Coordinates of C-alpha atoms in Angstrom, one line a residue:
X1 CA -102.5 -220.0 -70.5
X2 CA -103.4 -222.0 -73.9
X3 CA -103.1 -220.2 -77.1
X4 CA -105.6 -220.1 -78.9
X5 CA -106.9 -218.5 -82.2
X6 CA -108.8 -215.1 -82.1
X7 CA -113.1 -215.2 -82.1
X8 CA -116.1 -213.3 -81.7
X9 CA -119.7 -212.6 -81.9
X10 CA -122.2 -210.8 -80.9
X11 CA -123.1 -210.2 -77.4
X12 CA -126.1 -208.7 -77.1
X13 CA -129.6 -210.2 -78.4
X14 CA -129.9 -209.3 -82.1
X15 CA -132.5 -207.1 -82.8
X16 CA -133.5 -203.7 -82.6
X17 CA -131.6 -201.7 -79.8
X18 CA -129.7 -198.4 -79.5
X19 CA -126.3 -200.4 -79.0
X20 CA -125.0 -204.0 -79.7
X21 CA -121.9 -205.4 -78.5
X22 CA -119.8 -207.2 -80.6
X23 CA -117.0 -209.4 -78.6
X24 CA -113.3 -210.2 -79.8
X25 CA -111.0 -212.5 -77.7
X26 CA -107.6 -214.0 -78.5
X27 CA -104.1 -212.6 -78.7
X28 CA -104.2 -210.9 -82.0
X29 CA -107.7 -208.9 -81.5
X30 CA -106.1 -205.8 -81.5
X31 CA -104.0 -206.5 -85.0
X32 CA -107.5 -207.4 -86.1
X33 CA -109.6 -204.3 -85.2
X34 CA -106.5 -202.2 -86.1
X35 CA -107.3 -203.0 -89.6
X36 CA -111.0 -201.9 -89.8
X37 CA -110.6 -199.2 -86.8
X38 CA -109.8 -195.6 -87.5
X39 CA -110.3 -193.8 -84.0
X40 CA -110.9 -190.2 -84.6
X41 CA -108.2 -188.9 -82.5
X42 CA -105.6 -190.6 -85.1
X43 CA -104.1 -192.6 -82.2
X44 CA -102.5 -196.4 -83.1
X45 CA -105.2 -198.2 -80.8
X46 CA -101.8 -201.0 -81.0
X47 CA -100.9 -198.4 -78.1
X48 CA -104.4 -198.7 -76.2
X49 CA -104.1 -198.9 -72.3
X50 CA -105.9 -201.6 -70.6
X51 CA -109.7 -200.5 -69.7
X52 CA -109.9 -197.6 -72.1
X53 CA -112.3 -197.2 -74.6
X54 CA -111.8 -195.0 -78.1
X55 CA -114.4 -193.2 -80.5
X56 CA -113.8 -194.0 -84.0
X57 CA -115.4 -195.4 -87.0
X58 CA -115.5 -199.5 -88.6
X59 CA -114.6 -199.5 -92.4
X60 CA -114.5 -202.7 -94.7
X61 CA -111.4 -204.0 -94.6
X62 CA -111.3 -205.2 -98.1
X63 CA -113.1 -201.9 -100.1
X64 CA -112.8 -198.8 -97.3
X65 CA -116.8 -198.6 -97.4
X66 CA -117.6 -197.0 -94.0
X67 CA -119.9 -199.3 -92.1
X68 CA -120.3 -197.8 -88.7
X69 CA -120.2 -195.2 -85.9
X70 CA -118.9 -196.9 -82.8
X71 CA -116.9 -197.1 -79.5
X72 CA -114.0 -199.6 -79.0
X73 CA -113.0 -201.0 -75.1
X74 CA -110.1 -202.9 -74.5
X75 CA -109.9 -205.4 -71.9
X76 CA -105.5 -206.9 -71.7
X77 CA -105.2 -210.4 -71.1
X78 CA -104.9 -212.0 -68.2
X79 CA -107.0 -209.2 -66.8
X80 CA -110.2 -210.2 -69.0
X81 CA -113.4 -212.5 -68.9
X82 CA -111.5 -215.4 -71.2
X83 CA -107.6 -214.6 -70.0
X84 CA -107.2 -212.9 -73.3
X85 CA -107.0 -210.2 -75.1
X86 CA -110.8 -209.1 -75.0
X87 CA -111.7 -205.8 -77.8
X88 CA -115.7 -204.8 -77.8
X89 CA -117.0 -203.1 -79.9
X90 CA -119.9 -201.1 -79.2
X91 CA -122.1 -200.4 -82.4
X92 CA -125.6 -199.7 -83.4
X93 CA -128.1 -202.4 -83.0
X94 CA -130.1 -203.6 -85.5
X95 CA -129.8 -207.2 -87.4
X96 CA -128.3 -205.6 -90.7
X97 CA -126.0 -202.6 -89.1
X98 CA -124.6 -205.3 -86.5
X99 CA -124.1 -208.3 -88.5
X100 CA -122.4 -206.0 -91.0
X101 CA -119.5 -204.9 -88.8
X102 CA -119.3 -208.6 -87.5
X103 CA -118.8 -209.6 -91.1
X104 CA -116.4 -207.0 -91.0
X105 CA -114.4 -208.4 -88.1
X106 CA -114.1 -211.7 -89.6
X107 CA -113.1 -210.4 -92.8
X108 CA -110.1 -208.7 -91.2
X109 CA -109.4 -212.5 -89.7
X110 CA -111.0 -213.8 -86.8
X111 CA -112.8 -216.6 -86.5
X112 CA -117.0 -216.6 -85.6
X113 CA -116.8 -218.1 -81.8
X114 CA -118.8 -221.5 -81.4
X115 CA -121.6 -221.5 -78.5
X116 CA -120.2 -221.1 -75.3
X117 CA -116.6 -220.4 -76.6
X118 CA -116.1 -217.2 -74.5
X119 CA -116.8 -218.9 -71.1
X120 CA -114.7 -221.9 -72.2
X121 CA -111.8 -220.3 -72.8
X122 CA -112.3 -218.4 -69.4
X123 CA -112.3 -222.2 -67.9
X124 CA -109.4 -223.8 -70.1
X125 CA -107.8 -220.9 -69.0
X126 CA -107.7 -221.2 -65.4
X127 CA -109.8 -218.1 -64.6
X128 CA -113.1 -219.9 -63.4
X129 CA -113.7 -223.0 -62.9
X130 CA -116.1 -225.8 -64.5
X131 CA -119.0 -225.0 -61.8
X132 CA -118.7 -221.4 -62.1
X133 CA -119.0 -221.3 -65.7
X134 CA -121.9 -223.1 -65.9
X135 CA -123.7 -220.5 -63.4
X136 CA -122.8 -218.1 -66.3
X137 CA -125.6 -219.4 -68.4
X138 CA -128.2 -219.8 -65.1
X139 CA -127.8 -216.3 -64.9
X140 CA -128.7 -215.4 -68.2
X141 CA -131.8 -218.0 -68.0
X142 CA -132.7 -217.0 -64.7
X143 CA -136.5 -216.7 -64.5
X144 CA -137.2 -215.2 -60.9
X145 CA -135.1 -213.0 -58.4
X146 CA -134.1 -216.1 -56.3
X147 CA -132.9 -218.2 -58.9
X148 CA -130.3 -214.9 -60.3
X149 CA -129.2 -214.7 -56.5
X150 CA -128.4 -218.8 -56.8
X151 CA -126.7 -218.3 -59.8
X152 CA -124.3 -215.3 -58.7
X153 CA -123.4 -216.9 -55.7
X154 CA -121.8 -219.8 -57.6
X155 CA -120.9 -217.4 -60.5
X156 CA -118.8 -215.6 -57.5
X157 CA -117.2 -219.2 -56.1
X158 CA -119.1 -220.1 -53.3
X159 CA -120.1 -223.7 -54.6
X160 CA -116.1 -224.1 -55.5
X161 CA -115.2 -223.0 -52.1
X162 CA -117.2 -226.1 -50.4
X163 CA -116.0 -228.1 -53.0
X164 CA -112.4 -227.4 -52.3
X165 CA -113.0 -228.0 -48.2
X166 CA -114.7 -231.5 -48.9
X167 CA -111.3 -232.2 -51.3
X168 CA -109.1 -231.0 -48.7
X169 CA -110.9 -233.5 -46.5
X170 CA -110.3 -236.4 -48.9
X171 CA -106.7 -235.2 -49.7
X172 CA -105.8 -235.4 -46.3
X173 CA -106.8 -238.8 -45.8
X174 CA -105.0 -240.2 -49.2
X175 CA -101.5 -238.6 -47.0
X176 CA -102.5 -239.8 -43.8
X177 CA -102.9 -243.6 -45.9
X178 CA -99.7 -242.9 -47.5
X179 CA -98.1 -242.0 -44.9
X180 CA -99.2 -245.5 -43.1
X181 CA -98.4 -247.5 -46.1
X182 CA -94.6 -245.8 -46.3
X183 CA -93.4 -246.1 -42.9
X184 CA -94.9 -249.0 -41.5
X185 CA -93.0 -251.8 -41.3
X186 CA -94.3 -255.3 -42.7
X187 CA -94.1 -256.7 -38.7
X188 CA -95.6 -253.7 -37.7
X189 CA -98.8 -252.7 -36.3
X190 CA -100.6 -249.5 -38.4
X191 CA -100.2 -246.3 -35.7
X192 CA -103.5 -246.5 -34.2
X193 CA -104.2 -242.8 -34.4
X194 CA -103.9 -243.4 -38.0
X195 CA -107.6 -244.9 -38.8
X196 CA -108.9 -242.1 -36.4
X197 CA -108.0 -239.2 -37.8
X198 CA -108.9 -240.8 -41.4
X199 CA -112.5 -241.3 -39.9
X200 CA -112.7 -238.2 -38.5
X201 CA -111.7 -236.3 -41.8
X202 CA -114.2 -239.1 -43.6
X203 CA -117.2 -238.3 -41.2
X204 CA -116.2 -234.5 -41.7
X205 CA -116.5 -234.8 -45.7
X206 CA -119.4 -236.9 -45.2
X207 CA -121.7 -234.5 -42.9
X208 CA -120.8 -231.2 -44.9
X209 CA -121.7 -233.3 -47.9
X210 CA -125.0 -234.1 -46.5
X211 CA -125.4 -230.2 -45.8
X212 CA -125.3 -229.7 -49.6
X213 CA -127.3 -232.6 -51.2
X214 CA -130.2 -231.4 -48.1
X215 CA -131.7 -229.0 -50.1
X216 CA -130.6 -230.4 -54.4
X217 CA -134.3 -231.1 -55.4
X218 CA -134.8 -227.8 -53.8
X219 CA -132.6 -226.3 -56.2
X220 CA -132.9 -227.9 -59.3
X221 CA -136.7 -226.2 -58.9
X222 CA -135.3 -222.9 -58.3
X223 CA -132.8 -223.5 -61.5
X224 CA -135.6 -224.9 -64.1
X225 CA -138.7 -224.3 -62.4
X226 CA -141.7 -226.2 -61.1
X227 CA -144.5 -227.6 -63.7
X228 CA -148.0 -227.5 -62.7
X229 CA -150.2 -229.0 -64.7
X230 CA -154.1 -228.0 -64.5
X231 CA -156.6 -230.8 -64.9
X232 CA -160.0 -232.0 -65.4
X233 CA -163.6 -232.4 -67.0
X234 CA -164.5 -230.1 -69.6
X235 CA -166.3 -226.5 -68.1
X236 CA -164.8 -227.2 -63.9
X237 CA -162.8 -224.0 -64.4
X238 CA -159.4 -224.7 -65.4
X239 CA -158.8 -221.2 -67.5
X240 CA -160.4 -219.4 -64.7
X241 CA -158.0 -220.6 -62.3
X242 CA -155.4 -220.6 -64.5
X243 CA -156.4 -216.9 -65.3
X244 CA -156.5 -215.6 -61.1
X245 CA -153.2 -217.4 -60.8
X246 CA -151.5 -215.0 -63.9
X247 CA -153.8 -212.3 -62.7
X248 CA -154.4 -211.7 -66.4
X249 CA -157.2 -213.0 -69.0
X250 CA -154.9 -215.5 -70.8
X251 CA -157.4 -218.0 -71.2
X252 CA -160.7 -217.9 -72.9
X253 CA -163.5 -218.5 -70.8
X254 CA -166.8 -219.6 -71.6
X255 CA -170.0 -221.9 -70.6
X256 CA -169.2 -223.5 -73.7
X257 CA -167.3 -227.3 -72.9
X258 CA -164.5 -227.8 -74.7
X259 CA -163.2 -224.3 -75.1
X260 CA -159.6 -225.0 -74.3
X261 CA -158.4 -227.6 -77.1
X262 CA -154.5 -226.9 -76.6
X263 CA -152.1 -227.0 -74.1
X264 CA -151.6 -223.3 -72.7
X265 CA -148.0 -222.7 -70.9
X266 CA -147.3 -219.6 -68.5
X267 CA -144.5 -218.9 -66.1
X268 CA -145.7 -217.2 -62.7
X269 CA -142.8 -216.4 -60.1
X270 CA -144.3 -218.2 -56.7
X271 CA -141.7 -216.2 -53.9
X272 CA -138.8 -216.4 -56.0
X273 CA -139.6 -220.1 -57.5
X274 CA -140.0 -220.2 -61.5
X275 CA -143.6 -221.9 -61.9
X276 CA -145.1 -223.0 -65.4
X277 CA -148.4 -223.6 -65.3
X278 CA -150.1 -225.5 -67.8
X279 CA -153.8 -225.2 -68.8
X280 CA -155.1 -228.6 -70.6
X281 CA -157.9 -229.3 -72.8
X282 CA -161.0 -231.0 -70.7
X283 CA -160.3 -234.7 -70.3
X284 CA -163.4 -236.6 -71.9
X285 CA -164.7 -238.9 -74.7
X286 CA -165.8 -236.5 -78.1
X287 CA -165.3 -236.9 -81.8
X288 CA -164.1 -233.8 -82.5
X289 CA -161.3 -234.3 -84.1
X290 CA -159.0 -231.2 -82.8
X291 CA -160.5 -231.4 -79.2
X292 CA -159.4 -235.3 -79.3
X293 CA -155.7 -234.4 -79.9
X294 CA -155.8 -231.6 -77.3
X295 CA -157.0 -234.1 -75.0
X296 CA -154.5 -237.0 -75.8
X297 CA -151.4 -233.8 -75.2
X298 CA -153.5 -233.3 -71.8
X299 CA -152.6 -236.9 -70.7
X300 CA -149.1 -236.9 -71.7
X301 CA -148.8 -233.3 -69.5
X302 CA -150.2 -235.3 -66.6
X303 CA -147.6 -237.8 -66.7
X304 CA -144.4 -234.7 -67.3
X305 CA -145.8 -232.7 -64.6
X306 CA -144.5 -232.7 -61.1
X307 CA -147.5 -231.6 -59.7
X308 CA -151.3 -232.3 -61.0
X309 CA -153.6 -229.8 -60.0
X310 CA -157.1 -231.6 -60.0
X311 CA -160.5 -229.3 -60.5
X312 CA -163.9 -230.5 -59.8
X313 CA -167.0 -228.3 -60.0
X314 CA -167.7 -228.8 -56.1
X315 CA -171.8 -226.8 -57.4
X316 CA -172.1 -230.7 -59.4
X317 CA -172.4 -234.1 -58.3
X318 CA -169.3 -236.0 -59.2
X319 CA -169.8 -238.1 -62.9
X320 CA -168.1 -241.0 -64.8
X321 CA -165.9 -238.8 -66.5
X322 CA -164.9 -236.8 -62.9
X323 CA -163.9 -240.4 -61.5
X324 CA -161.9 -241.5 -64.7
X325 CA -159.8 -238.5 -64.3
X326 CA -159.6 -238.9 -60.1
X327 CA -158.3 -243.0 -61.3
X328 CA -155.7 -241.4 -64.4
X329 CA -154.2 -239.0 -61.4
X330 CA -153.7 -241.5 -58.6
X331 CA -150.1 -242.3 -58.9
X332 CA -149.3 -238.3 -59.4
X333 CA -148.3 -236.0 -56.8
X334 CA -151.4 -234.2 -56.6
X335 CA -153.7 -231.6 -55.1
X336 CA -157.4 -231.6 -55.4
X337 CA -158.6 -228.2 -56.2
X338 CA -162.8 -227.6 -55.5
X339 CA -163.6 -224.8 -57.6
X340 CA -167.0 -222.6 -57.2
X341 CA -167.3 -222.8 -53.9
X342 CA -169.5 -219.4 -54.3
X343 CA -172.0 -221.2 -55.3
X344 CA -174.0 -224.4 -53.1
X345 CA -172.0 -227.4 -52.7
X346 CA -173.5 -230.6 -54.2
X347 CA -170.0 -232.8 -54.7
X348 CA -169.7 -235.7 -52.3
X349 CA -166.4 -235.3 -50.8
X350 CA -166.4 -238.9 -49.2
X351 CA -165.0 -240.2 -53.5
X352 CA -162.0 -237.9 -52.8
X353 CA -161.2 -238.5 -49.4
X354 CA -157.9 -241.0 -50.0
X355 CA -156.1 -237.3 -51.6
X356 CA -153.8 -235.6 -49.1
X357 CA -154.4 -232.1 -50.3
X358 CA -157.9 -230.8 -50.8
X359 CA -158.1 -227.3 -51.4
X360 CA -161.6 -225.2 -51.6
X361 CA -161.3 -221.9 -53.9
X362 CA -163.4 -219.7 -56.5
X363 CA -161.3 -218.8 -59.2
X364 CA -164.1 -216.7 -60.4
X365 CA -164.2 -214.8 -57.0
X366 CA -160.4 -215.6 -55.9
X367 CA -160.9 -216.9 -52.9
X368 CA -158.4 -219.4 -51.4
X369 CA -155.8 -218.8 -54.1
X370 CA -153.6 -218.0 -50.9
X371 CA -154.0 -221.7 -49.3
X372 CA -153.0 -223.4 -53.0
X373 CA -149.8 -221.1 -52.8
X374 CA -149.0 -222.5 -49.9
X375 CA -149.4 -225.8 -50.3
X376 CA -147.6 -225.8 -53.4
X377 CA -144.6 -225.0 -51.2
X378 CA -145.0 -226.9 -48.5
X379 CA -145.1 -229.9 -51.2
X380 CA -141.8 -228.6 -52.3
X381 CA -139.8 -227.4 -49.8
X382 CA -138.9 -228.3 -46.3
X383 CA -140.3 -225.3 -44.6
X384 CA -139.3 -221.8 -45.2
X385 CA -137.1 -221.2 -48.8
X386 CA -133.4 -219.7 -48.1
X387 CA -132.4 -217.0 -50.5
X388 CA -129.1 -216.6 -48.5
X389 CA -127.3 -220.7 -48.2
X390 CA -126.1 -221.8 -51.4
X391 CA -128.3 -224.2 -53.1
X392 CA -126.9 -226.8 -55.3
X393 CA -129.3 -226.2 -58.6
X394 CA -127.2 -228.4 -61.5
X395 CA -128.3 -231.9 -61.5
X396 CA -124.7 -233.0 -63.3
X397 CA -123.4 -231.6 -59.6
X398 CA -125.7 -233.2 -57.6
X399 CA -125.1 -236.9 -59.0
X400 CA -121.5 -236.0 -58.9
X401 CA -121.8 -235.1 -55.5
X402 CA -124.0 -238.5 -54.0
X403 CA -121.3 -240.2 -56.1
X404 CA -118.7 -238.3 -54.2
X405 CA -120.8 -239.3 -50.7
X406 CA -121.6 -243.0 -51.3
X407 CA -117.8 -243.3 -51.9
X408 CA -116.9 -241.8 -48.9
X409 CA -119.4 -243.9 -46.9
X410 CA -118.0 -247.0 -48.2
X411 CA -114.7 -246.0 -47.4
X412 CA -115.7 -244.9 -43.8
X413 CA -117.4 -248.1 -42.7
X414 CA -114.5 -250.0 -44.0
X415 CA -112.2 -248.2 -41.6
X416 CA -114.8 -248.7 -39.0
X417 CA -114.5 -252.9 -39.5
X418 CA -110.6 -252.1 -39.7
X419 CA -110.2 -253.0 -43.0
X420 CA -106.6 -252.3 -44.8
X421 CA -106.2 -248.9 -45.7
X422 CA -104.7 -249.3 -49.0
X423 CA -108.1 -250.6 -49.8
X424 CA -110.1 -247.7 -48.5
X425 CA -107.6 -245.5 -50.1
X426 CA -109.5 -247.0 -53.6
X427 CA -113.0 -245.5 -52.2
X428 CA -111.7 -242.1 -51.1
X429 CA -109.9 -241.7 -54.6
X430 CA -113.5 -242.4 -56.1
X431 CA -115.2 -239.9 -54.1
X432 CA -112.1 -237.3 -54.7
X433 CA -112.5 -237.9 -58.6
X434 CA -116.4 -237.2 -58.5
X435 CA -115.6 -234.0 -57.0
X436 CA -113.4 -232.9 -59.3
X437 CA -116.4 -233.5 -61.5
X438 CA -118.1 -230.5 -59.9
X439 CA -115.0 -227.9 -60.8
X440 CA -113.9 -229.7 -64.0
X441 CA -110.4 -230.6 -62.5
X442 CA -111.1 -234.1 -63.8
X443 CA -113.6 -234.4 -66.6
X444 CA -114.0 -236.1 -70.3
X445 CA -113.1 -233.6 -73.3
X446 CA -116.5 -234.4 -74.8
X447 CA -118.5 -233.6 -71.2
X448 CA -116.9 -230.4 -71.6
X449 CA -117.9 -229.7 -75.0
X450 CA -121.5 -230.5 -74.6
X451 CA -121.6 -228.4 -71.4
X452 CA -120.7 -225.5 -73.7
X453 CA -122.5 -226.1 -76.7
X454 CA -125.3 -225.6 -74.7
X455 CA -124.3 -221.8 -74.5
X456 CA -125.9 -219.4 -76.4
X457 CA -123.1 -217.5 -79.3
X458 CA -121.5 -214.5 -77.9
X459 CA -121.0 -216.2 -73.8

């Protein structure tokens, strides 16, 4: 294990709470909290047992001012989240009563913990690895039910499990090529059985690797979401629909064109998938001034979006500014939403024919809000979505692991033309190395860093 110096921070979301949770990790957290700890049973907490706790009060270490009530647990290294010596303290929340004792704990001499410092050292220190520290923070972000259940699986070390069965693979063929190279003489033919068995492992690797990447894009939507973005004329019934889909009045709604001049963002959870939904100002030519830049924000959504959700008034004949918007959405993905079909249909749906995915609905009256659902998924996801398989859901993984499988193709249609096999042993290093990517056995000090920094304080 690495020695390093003793942090901490807080835990918990600062704010107003009945407890916060102050973490301290690093070999001399007890020597620190010893100083500004008096436990009321008069005990030396030096002589705390592993996964005990202690009742007790923080004073400054500096002028004996009591600061707070609280409750101490000790956690003893190896046996801890980071490997280390872990103390929390458990104090009152509040941003003045918690920061207090925390500027109590670095007073008596640690050090305030960068982002992502906890769950590093967990990693430099052997106890998880690279892949399922990063599932650490997916759980915390986690927006919907499925996307938590992801996230613990490869929190638990499935993901590194798969991982270590595809290295195996690789591992064994790097022996099977050494072997070759080692004991074959120069006037001597490679043992036959040789480039077999190194295809077979190859076309093992290669097939289980498949498996993984099937259902990527698929995952990367339950990590971070899908983004909807809602479209069209001034008055069609964006913020209606918009509204039926939160079941809530989020929107303002009116007769009035041009109500919505901003972008509006809402999450709904679509069977477990994170969606966003954006509500845009009416695409069309006016001179208001605030309306123009809430239009020119609704064109740059259309372009981030990874699906457009078009509305037409199907009770109107389509206009100039209707087709403009039909031509700016052509390259999207994109379904075709006719809204009011309560009322007596006037639109000619010959001009929309070219779209895939027409959909007829009320928004007002919620009708056919089912049929958008579903094919909102069916654009997404290759039938039915599996809460149970793990789901690759980290795009740094995912181009790790094509790396990892273009490699190993390479190498396996280069034994198939019998090819030397100290050359193929170069493409099946390559594909070993992007793997170790995934669990951080092999992996730039800086790509490490970043990874963590994007932690919030106290993980």
């Amino acid at each position: 294990m690495k020695e390093f110096d003793t942090i901490c921070a807080i835990a918990t979301a600062l704010g107003e709470g009945g407890i916060a949770i102050i973490r301290i990790s690093g070999d001399k957290a007890l020597d620190i909290v010893s100083k500004i700890f008096k436990p009321k049973s008069n005990d030396d907490i030096k002589n705390m047992k592993s996964y005990t706790m202690k009742y007790g009060h923080i004073y400054d270490v500096e002028t004996n001012e009591l600061i707070d009530e609280v409750i101490i647990s000790f956690m003893k290294g190896p046996r801890s989240f980071t490997a280390e010596d872990v103390i929390e303290i458990n104090c009152h929340g509040g941003v003045v009563s918690t920061n207090k004792v925390l500027e109590t704990v670095i007073k008596a001499g640690a050090r305030l913990a960068e982002p992502g410092e906890f769950t590093k050292r967990a990693f430099l220190n052997g106890r998880i690895d690279l892949s399922q520290a990063e599932a650490v923070m997916d759980i915390i972000k986690a927006k919907t039910d499925l996307a938590m259940k992801s996230a613990l699986m490869q929190s638990t070390g499935h993901l590194s499990k798969e991982i270590n069965k595809l290295r195996e693979y690789m591992l064994n063929v790097l022996a099977l090529v050494e072997f070759a190279v080692d004991f074959t003489e120069d006037d001597e033919e490679v043992d036959p059985s040789i480039p077999l068995r190194v295809g077979e492992s190859l076309e093992k690797a290669i097939n289980e690797m498949k498996v993984l990447l099937k259902g990527a894009d698929e995952g990367k939507l339950i990590r971070e979401g899908l983004s909807l973005a809602i479209v069209g004329k001034p008055n069609v019934g964006k913020s209606s629909l918009l509204n039926a889909l939160l079941r809530e009045k989020r929107a303002i709604v009116t007769d009035i064109a041009g109500t919505t001049r901003d972008i509006i963002e809402e999450y709904i959870n679509l069977d477990g998938i994170p969606v966003k939904i954006i509500d845009t100002a009416g695409i069309r030519e006016t001179e208001d001034v605030v309306e123009k830049i809430g239009v020119e924000r609704s064109k740059e959504k259309i372009e981030e979006a990874d699906l457009v959700l078009l509305v037409l008034d199907s009770s109107r004949e389509l206009d100039d500014e209707d087709r403009e918007i039909i031509d700016a959405v052509g390259d999207k993905k994109c379904v075709v939403i006719l809204n009011k079909i309560d009322l007596e249909s006037k639109i000619d749906e010959n001009i929309i024919s070219n779209f895939e995915n027409i959909i007829k609905i009320s928004a007002k009256e919620e009708i056919g809000l089912g049929d958008l659902k579903n094919t909102i998924k069916e654009l997404f996801f290759s039938g039915k979505i599996d809460a149970e398989s793990l789901i690759i859901s980290n795009s740094r993984h995912k181009q790790a692991l094509f790396r990892a499988l273009e490699n190993a193709e390479n190498a396996l249609s280069r034994v198939r033309m019998n090819e030397y096999l100290d050359l193929i042993s170069i493409f099946v290093t390559s594909s070993l190395r992007a793997l170790n990517e995934i669990t951080g056995d092999e992996l730039e000090e800086d790509l490490v860093n970043k990874i963590f920094g994007d932690f919030c304080v106290g993980k």
